[in-house]
Short mmCIF file of C-alpha atoms and ligand atoms in Angstrom, two decimals:
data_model
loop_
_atom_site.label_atom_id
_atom_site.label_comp_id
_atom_site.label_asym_id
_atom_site.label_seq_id
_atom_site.Cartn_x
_atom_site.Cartn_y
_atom_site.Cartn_z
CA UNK Y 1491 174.36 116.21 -135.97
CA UNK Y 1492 173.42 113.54 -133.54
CA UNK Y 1493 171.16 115.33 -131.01
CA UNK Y 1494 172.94 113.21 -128.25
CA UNK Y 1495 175.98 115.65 -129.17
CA UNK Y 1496 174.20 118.27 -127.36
CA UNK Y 1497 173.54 116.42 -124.10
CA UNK Y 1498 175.78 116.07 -121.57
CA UNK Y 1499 175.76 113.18 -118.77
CA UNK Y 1500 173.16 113.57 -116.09
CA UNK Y 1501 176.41 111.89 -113.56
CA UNK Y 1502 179.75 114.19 -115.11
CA UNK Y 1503 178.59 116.44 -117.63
CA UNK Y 1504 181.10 114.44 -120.47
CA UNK Y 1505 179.28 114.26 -123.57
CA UNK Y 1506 176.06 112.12 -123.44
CA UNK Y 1507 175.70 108.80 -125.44
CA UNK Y 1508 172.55 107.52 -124.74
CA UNK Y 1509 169.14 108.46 -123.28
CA UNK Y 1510 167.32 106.38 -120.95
CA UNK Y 1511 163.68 107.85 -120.80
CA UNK Y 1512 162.17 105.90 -118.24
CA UNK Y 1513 165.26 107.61 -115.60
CA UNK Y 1514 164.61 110.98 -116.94
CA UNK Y 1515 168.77 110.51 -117.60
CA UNK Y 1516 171.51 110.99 -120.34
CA UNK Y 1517 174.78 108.48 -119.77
CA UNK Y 1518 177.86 109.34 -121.40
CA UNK Y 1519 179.71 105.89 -122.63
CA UNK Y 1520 181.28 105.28 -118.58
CA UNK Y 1521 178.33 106.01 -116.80
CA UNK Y 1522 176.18 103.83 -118.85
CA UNK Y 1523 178.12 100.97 -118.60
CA UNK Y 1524 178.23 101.68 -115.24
CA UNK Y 1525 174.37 101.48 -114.97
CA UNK Y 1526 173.72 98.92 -117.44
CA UNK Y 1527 176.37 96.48 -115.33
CA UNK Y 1528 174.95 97.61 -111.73
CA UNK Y 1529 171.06 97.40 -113.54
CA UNK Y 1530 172.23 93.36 -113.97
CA UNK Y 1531 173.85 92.90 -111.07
CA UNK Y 1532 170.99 94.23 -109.01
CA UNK Y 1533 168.41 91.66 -110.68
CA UNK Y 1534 170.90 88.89 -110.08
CA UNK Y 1535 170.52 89.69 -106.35
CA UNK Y 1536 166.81 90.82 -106.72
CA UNK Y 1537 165.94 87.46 -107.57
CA UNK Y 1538 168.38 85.34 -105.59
CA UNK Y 1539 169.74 83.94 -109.15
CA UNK Y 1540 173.16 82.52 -107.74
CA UNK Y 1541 171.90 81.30 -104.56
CA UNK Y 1542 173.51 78.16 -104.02
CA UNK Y 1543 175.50 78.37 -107.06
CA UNK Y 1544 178.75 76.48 -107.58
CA UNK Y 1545 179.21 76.24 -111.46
CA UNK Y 1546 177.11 78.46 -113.96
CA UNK Y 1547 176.11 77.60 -117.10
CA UNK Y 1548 175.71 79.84 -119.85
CA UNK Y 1549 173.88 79.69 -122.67
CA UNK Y 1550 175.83 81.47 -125.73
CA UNK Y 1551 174.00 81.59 -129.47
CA UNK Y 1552 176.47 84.47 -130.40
CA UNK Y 1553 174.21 87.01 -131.10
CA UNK Y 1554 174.57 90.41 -128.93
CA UNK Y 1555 171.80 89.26 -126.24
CA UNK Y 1556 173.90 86.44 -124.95
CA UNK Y 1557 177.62 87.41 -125.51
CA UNK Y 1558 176.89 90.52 -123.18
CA UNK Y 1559 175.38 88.37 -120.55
CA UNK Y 1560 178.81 86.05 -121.06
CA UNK Y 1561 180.56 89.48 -120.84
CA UNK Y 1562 178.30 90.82 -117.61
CA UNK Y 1563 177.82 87.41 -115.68
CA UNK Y 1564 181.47 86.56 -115.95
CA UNK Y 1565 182.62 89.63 -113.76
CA UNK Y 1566 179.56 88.61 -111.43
CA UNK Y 1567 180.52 85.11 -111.32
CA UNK Y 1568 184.54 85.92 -110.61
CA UNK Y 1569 183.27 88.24 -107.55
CA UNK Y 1570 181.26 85.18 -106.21
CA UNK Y 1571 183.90 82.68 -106.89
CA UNK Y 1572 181.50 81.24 -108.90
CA UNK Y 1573 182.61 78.59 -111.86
CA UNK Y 1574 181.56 79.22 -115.58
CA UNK Y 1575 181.12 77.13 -118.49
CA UNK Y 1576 179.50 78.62 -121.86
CA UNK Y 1577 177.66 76.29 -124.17
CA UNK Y 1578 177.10 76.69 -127.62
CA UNK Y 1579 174.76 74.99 -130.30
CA UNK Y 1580 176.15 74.56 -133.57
CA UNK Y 1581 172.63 73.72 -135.12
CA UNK Y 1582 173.30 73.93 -138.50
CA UNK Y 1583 171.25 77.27 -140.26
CA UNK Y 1584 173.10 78.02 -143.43
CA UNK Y 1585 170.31 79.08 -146.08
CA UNK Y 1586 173.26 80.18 -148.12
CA UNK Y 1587 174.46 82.54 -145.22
CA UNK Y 1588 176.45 80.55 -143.20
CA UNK Y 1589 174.12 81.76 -140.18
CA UNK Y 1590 174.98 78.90 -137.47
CA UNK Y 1591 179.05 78.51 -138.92
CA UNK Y 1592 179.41 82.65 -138.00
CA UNK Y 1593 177.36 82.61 -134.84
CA UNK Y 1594 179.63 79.84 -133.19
CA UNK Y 1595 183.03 81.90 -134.53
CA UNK Y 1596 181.92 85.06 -132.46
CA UNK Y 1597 180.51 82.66 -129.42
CA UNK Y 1598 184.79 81.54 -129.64
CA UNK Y 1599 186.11 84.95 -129.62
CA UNK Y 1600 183.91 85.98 -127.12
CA UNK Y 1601 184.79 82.56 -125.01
CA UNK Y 1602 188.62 83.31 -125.88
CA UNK Y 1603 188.22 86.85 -125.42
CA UNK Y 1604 187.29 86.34 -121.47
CA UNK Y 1605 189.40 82.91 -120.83
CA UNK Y 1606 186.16 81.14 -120.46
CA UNK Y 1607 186.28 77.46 -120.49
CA UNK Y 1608 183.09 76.65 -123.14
CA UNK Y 1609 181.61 73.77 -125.27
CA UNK Y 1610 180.55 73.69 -128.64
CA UNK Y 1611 177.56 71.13 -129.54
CA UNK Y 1612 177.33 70.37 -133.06
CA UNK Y 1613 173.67 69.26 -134.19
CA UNK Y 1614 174.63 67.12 -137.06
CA UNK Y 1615 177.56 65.47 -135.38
CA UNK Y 1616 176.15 64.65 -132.50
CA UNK Y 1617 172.53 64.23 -132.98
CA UNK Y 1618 171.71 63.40 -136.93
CA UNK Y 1619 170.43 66.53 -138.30
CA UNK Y 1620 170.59 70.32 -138.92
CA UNK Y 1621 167.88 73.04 -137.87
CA UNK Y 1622 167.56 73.59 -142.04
CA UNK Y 1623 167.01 69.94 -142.56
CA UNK Y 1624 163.81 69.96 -139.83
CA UNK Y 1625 162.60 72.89 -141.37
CA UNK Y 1626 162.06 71.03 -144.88
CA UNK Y 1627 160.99 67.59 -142.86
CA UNK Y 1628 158.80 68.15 -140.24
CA UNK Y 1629 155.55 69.90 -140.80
CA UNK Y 1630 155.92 72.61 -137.36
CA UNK Y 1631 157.39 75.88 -137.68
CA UNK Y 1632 161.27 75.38 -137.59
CA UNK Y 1633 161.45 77.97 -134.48
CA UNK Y 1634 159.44 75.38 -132.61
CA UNK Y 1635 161.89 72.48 -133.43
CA UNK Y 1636 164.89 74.78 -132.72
CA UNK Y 1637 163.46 76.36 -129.50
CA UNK Y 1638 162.76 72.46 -128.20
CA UNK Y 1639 166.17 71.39 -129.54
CA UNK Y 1640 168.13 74.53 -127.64
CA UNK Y 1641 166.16 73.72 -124.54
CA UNK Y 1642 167.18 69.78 -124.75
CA UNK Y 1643 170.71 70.53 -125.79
CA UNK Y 1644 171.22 73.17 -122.91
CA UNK Y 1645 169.52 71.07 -119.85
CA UNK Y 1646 171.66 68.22 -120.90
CA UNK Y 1647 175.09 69.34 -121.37
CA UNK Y 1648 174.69 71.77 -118.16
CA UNK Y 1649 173.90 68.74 -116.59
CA UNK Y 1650 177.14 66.55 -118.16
CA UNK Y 1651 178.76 69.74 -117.01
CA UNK Y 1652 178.04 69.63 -113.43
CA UNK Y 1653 176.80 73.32 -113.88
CA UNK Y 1654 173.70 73.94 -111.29
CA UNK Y 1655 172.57 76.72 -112.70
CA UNK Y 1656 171.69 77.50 -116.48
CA UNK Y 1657 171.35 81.03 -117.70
CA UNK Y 1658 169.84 82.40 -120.71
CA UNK Y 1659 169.91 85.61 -122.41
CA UNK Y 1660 165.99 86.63 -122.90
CA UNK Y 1661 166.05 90.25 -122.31
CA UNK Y 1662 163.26 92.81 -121.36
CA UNK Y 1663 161.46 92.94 -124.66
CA UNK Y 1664 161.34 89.26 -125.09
CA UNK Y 1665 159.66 89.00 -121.34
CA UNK Y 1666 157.08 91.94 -121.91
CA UNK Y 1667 156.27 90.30 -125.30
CA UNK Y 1668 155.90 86.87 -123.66
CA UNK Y 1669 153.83 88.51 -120.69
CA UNK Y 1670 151.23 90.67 -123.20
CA UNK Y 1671 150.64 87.41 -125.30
CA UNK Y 1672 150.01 85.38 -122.20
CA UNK Y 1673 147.09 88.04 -121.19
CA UNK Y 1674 146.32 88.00 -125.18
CA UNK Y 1675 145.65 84.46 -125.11
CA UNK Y 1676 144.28 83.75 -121.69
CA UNK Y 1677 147.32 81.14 -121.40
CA UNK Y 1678 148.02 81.30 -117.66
CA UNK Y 1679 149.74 78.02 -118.00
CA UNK Y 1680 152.43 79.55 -119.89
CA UNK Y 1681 152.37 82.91 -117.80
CA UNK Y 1682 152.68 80.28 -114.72
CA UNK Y 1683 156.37 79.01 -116.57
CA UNK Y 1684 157.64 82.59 -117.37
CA UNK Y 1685 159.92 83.85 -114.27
CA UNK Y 1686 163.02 85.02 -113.70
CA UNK Y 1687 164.57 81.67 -111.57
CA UNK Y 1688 162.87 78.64 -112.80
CA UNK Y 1689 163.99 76.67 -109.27
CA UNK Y 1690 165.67 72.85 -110.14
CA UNK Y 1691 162.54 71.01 -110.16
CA UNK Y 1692 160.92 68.06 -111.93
CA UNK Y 1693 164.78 66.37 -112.98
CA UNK Y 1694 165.01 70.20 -114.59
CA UNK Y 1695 168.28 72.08 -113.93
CA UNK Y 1696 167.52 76.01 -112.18
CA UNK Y 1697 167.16 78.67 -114.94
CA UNK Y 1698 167.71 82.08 -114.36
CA UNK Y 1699 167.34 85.13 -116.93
CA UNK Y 1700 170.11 88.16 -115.55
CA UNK Y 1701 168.72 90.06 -118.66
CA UNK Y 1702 165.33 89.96 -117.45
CA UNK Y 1703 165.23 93.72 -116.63
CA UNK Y 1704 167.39 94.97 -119.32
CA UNK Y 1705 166.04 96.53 -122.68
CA UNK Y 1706 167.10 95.11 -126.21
CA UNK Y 1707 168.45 98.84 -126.64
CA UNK Y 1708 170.69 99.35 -123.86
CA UNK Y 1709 172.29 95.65 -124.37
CA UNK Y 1710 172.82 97.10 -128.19
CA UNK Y 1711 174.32 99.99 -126.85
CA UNK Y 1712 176.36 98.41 -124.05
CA UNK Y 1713 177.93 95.53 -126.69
CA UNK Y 1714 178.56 98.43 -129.14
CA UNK Y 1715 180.31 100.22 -126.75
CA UNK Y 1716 182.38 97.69 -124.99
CA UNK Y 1717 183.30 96.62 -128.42
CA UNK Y 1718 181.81 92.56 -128.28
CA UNK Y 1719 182.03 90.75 -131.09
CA UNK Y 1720 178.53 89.28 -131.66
CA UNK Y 1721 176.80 88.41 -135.03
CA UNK Y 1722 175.02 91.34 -136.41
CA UNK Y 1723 172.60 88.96 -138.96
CA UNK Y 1724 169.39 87.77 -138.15
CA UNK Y 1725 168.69 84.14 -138.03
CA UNK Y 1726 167.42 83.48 -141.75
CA UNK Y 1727 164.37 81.37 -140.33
CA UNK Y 1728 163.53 84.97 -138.45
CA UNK Y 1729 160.25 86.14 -140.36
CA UNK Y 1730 158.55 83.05 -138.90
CA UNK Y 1731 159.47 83.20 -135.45
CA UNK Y 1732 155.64 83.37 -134.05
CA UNK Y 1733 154.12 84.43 -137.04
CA UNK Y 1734 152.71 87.95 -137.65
CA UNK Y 1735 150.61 88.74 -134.23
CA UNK Y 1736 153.53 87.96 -132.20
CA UNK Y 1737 155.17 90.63 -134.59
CA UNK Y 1738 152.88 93.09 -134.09
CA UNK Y 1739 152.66 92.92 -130.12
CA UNK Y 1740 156.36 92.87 -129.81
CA UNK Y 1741 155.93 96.67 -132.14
CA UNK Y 1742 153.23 97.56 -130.34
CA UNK Y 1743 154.56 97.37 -126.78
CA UNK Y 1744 157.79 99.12 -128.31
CA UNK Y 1745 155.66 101.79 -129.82
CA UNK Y 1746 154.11 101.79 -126.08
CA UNK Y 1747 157.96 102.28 -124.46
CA UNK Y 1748 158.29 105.38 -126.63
CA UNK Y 1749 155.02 106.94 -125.99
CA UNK Y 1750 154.75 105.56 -121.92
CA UNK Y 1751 158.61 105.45 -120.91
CA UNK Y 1752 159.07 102.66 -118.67
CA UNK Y 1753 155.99 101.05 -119.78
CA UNK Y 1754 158.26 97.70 -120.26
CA UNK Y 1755 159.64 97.01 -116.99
CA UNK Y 1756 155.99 98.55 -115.47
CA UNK Y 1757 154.21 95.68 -117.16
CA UNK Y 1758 156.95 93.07 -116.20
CA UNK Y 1759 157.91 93.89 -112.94
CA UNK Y 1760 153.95 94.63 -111.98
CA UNK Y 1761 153.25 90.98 -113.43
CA UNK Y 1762 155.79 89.87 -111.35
CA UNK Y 1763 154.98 91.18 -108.44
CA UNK Y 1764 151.37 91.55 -107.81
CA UNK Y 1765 150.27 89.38 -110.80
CA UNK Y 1766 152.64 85.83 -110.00
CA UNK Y 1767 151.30 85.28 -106.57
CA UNK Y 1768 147.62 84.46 -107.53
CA UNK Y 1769 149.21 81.66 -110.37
CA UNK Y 1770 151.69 80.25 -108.19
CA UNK Y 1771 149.76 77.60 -106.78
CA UNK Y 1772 148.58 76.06 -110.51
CA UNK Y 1773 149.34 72.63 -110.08
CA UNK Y 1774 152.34 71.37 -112.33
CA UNK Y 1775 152.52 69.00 -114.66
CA UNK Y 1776 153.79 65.71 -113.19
CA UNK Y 1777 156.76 64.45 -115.48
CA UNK Y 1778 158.30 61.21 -116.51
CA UNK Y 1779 161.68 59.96 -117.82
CA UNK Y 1780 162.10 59.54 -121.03
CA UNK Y 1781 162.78 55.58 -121.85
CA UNK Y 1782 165.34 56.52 -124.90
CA UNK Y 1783 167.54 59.60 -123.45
CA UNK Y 1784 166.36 59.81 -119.93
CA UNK Y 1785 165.72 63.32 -119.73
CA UNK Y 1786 162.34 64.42 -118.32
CA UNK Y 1787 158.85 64.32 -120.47
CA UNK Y 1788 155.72 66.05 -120.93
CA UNK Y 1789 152.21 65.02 -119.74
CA UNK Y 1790 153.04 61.08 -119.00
CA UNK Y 1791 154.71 60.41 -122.55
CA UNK Y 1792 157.04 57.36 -122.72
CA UNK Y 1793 159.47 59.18 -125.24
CA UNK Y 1794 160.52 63.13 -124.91
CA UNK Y 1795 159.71 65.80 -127.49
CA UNK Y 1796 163.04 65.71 -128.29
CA UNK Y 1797 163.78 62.02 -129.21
CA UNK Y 1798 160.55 61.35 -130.88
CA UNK Y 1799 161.45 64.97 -133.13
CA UNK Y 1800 165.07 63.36 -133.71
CA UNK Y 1801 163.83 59.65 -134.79
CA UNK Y 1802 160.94 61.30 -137.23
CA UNK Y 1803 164.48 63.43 -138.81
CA UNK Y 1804 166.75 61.13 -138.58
CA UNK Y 1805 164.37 57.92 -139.33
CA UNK Y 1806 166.43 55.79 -137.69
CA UNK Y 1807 165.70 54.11 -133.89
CA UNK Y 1808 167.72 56.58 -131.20
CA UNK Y 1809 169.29 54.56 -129.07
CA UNK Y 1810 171.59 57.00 -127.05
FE1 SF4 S 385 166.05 79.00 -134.24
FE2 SF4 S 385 163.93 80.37 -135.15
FE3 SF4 S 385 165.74 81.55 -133.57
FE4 SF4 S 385 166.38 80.89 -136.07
S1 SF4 S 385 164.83 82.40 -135.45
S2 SF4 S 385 167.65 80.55 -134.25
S3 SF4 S 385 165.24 78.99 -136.34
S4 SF4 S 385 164.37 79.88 -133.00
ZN1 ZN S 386 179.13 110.50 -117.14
ZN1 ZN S 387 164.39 61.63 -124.80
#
């Protein structure tokens, strides 16, 4: 037997479903996605996230990170009379799994299930080449060519939607494990970038991360529960996503959470608040346009990461 069968709800006494150590609570299946829905909504407002918001862009891979923050942001975005427009990368993983061909069919139902008006980007159509094909042809690890190519694809069809604000589903763990391998690392430059708003800057659209407070376990629990479709499978390309040291501190600060409860959201919210202020004033890169596309570069360069990553895989001349 389950020993959650033997709790009852901290709120109603029902039968408990989940235990959230760090609140000292048990949540039957109401209460929690009571919490988990207020927990967003608070660190929407905490941060100012959809100040001066008029159309919100959302960022929707189909896996259960971002179809709950379709699901949460949605009702947020209705109470503020806010518009929404989910965008969705078909970028072409198959490795005999038909990875990227799944993850866009639950990003639809999700879309379909909510009346959301959404656009689907497909990689090969649009741009020459698949997320397998760069893995095979250019020498990087392929999460570094996908991460740049989501980033691209995202700024720029926010922007051709007249969205002002782009959000993206990195939750809790993802922040605490960016955060511990910044201090690993020394890379304040990169600790500088993490935050919850990333204001419109620098030809950049804002960026703002709802899910920013919220562990990977509760959104499992709350997409379980509300009964999302999202793709269960891991990206095939997984076991290289920042090689083994990034593994181990993202275990290691889990391991941490179980042994310090709360120990997550300590170490973000702390950086956050007492650590950001002394990095704040690192200058900023000053950024160019790129001549083929437009979009903004990196550190004075003529062409963007992007294009110069798309002419070395599709070897012809981009012109668009
Ligand atoms: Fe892209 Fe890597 Fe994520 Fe797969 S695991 S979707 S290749 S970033
Ligand atoms: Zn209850
Ligand atoms: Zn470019």
């Amino acid at each position: 037997m389950n020993i959650l069968n033997l709790m009852r709800c901290s709120e109603c006494k029902e039968e408990a479903i989940i235990k959230i150590p760090y609140a000292h609570k048990y949540l039957c299946k109401e209460h929690f996605i009571q919490w988990f829905e207020n927990r967003v909504e608070r660190t929407v407002r905490k941060y100012n996230m959809l100040e001066g918001t008029r159309k919100l862009a959302i960022a929707v891979s189909g896996g259960k990170d971002s179809t709950t923050l379709l699901h949460v942001m949605t009702k947020i975005a209705e109470k503020e009379g806010i518009e929404i427009i989910g965008i969705t990368i078909d970028l072409g993983i198959d490795m005999g799994k038909k990875y990227s061909a799944k993850s866009v069919e639950f990003a639809i139902k999700n879309y379909e299930m909510l009346g959301v008006k959404y656009r689907i980007v497909k990689l090969k159509e649009e741009y020459g080449f698949t997320i397998d094909e760069a893995k095979v042809k250019i020498r990087r690890p392929v999460c570094s060519t996908c991460g740049l190519t989501k980033r691209y694809i995202l700024e720029k069809v926010a922007k051709e939607e007249s969205a002002d604000t782009l959000a993206t589903g990195h939750n809790l763990n993802d922040v605490a494990q960016y955060v511990l391998t910044g201090y690993y690392n020394g890379d304040i430059l990169s600790l500088a970038r993490l935050r919850p708003v990333s204001p419109a800057e620098n030809g950049y659209i804002k960026k703002i991360k709802p899910l920013f407070l919220s562990p990977e376990k509760e959104i499992m629990t709350y997409a379980l529960v509300k009964g999302i479709p999202f793709i269960y499978d891991s990206c095939p390309h997984t076991f290289r996503v920042g090689g083994e040291t990034q593994d181990k501190i993202r275990r290691t600060i889990e391991e941490m959470e179980d042994k310090i409860p709360g120990f997550m959201i300590s170490l973000v919210t702390n950086f956050e608040e007492k650590f950001r202020p002394l990095i704040e004033d690192i200058p900023k890169e000053t950024l160019g346009k790129c001549k083929i596309c437009g979009m903004p570069t990196n550190k004075g360069r003529e062409i963007c990461s992007f294009c110069a990553t798309r002419m070395k895989l599709t070897e012809v001349k981009v012109n668009s």
